XYZ file of C-alpha atoms in Angstrom:
95
model
C -4.044 -2.006 9.767
C -2.836 0.948 7.729
C -4.102 4.457 5.960
C -3.399 5.825 2.930
C -3.469 9.376 2.090
C -4.071 10.451 -1.597
C -4.243 14.494 -2.382
C -5.780 13.708 -5.394
C -9.499 13.701 -5.845
C -10.834 11.183 -7.674
C -14.371 9.210 -8.172
C -14.072 5.879 -5.968
C -14.617 3.764 -9.259
C -10.770 5.153 -10.099
C -9.392 3.581 -7.255
C -7.581 0.046 -7.182
C -5.489 -1.969 -5.272
C -3.474 -4.861 -7.075
C -2.007 -7.738 -5.156
C 0.354 -10.545 -6.685
C 3.546 -11.667 -7.843
C 5.139 -9.032 -10.057
C 8.370 -8.087 -11.952
C 8.414 -4.514 -12.716
C 10.241 -2.464 -15.069
C 11.206 1.367 -14.188
C 12.561 4.055 -16.020
C 11.629 7.851 -16.471
C 9.764 10.541 -18.761
C 11.431 13.674 -19.096
C 8.686 16.085 -19.616
C 9.168 19.231 -22.104
C 9.478 21.389 -19.392
C 12.159 19.248 -17.862
C 10.188 17.698 -15.146
C 11.404 13.667 -14.422
C 8.290 11.501 -14.186
C 8.579 8.096 -12.441
C 7.597 5.085 -14.698
C 6.686 1.742 -12.997
C 5.251 -1.148 -15.472
C 4.459 -4.275 -13.252
C 3.808 -7.476 -15.165
C 3.054 -11.563 -13.905
C 6.374 -12.950 -12.680
C 8.145 -13.882 -15.859
C 6.780 -11.701 -18.418
C 9.328 -9.009 -18.237
C 10.851 -9.771 -21.532
C 7.490 -8.116 -22.771
C 7.460 -5.147 -20.623
C 9.813 -2.934 -22.838
C 7.770 -2.769 -25.924
C 4.618 -1.203 -23.210
C 7.032 0.892 -21.968
C 8.172 2.152 -25.421
C 4.971 2.738 -26.271
C 3.978 4.586 -23.045
C 6.615 7.241 -23.390
C 5.682 7.846 -27.154
C 2.310 8.046 -25.904
C 3.274 10.786 -23.306
C 5.346 12.660 -25.736
C 2.794 12.755 -28.570
C 0.284 14.307 -25.617
C 2.450 17.013 -25.338
C 3.234 17.519 -29.048
C -0.416 17.184 -29.943
C -2.504 18.626 -27.124
C -0.114 20.702 -25.155
C -1.066 18.571 -22.137
C 2.358 17.450 -20.003
C 1.637 14.787 -17.528
C 0.854 16.404 -13.815
C 1.873 14.051 -11.352
C 5.405 12.719 -10.385
C 4.649 8.905 -10.986
C 3.059 6.907 -13.838
C 2.058 3.099 -12.872
C 0.896 0.448 -15.029
C -0.422 -3.302 -13.801
C -0.556 -5.201 -17.248
C -1.521 -9.071 -16.416
C -2.649 -11.895 -18.250
C -6.081 -12.283 -16.632
C -7.740 -8.876 -16.604
C -10.786 -9.113 -18.696
C -12.447 -5.614 -17.470
C -11.978 -4.457 -21.180
C -11.487 -0.685 -21.162
C -9.309 1.107 -18.216
C -8.781 4.329 -17.218
C -4.998 5.322 -16.313
C -3.939 7.877 -13.721
C -0.965 7.874 -11.518
Protein backbone atom coordinates (compact mmCIF):
# COMPACT_ATOMS: atom_id res chain seq x y z
CA UNK A 1 0.00 0.00 0.00
CA UNK A 2 1.32 3.44 -0.88
CA UNK A 3 0.81 7.00 0.20
CA UNK A 4 0.27 9.96 -2.09
CA UNK A 5 0.81 13.53 -0.91
CA UNK A 6 -1.01 16.27 -2.84
CA UNK A 7 0.18 19.78 -1.94
CA UNK A 8 -2.89 21.40 -3.52
CA UNK A 9 -6.00 21.48 -1.29
CA UNK A 10 -9.21 20.53 -3.08
CA UNK A 11 -12.64 19.07 -2.34
CA UNK A 12 -12.58 15.27 -2.18
CA UNK A 13 -15.00 14.99 -5.11
CA UNK A 14 -12.30 16.44 -7.38
CA UNK A 15 -10.00 13.47 -6.79
CA UNK A 16 -9.93 10.69 -9.36
CA UNK A 17 -8.09 7.41 -9.73
CA UNK A 18 -8.16 6.01 -13.24
CA UNK A 19 -6.90 2.52 -14.08
CA UNK A 20 -6.93 0.89 -17.47
CA UNK A 21 -5.07 0.07 -20.65
CA UNK A 22 -4.24 3.49 -22.07
CA UNK A 23 -2.17 5.12 -24.77
CA UNK A 24 -0.82 8.57 -23.96
CA UNK A 25 -0.08 11.62 -26.09
CA UNK A 26 2.43 14.00 -24.51
CA UNK A 27 3.11 17.60 -25.44
CA UNK A 28 3.95 20.90 -23.75
CA UNK A 29 2.40 24.33 -23.53
CA UNK A 30 4.50 27.43 -22.94
CA UNK A 31 2.70 30.07 -20.91
CA UNK A 32 2.96 33.73 -21.77
CA UNK A 33 5.50 34.15 -18.94
CA UNK A 34 7.64 31.42 -20.54
CA UNK A 35 6.89 28.60 -18.09
CA UNK A 36 6.56 25.15 -19.66
CA UNK A 37 3.55 23.02 -18.71
CA UNK A 38 3.62 19.28 -19.46
CA UNK A 39 0.43 18.04 -21.14
CA UNK A 40 -0.68 14.39 -21.03
CA UNK A 41 -3.77 13.06 -22.77
CA UNK A 42 -4.68 9.46 -21.94
CA UNK A 43 -7.01 7.55 -24.27
CA UNK A 44 -8.25 3.97 -24.55
CA UNK A 45 -5.58 1.79 -26.14
CA UNK A 46 -6.07 1.91 -29.91
CA UNK A 47 -7.57 5.41 -29.94
CA UNK A 48 -4.34 7.40 -30.08
CA UNK A 49 -5.23 8.59 -33.59
CA UNK A 50 -8.09 10.56 -32.01
CA UNK A 51 -5.85 12.35 -29.49
CA UNK A 52 -4.10 15.04 -31.60
CA UNK A 53 -7.34 16.99 -32.18
CA UNK A 54 -8.03 17.00 -28.44
CA UNK A 55 -4.45 18.07 -27.66
CA UNK A 56 -4.70 20.95 -30.12
CA UNK A 57 -8.02 21.98 -28.57
CA UNK A 58 -6.48 21.91 -25.08
CA UNK A 59 -3.55 24.09 -26.13
CA UNK A 60 -5.87 26.53 -27.91
CA UNK A 61 -8.10 26.79 -24.83
CA UNK A 62 -5.13 27.42 -22.53
CA UNK A 63 -3.95 30.19 -24.84
CA UNK A 64 -7.48 31.64 -24.98
CA UNK A 65 -7.72 31.71 -21.17
CA UNK A 66 -4.48 33.66 -21.03
CA UNK A 67 -5.54 36.14 -23.71
CA UNK A 68 -9.17 36.60 -22.66
CA UNK A 69 -8.93 36.47 -18.87
CA UNK A 70 -5.24 36.99 -18.18
CA UNK A 71 -5.18 33.59 -16.47
CA UNK A 72 -2.05 31.50 -16.72
CA UNK A 73 -2.27 27.80 -15.82
CA UNK A 74 -0.65 27.50 -12.40
CA UNK A 75 0.54 23.87 -12.22
CA UNK A 76 3.46 22.13 -13.93
CA UNK A 77 1.32 19.41 -15.54
CA UNK A 78 -2.16 19.11 -17.05
CA UNK A 79 -3.52 15.57 -17.48
CA UNK A 80 -6.74 14.49 -19.18
CA UNK A 81 -8.29 11.04 -19.49
CA UNK A 82 -10.62 10.69 -22.48
CA UNK A 83 -12.39 7.35 -22.68
CA UNK A 84 -15.37 6.07 -24.64
CA UNK A 85 -17.40 4.76 -21.71
CA UNK A 86 -17.38 7.52 -19.10
CA UNK A 87 -20.99 8.55 -18.67
CA UNK A 88 -20.82 10.92 -15.70
CA UNK A 89 -21.34 14.02 -17.83
CA UNK A 90 -19.50 17.22 -16.91
CA UNK A 91 -16.07 17.29 -15.31
CA UNK A 92 -13.84 19.77 -13.57
CA UNK A 93 -10.20 19.41 -14.62
CA UNK A 94 -7.26 20.56 -12.58
CA UNK A 95 -3.99 18.73 -12.86
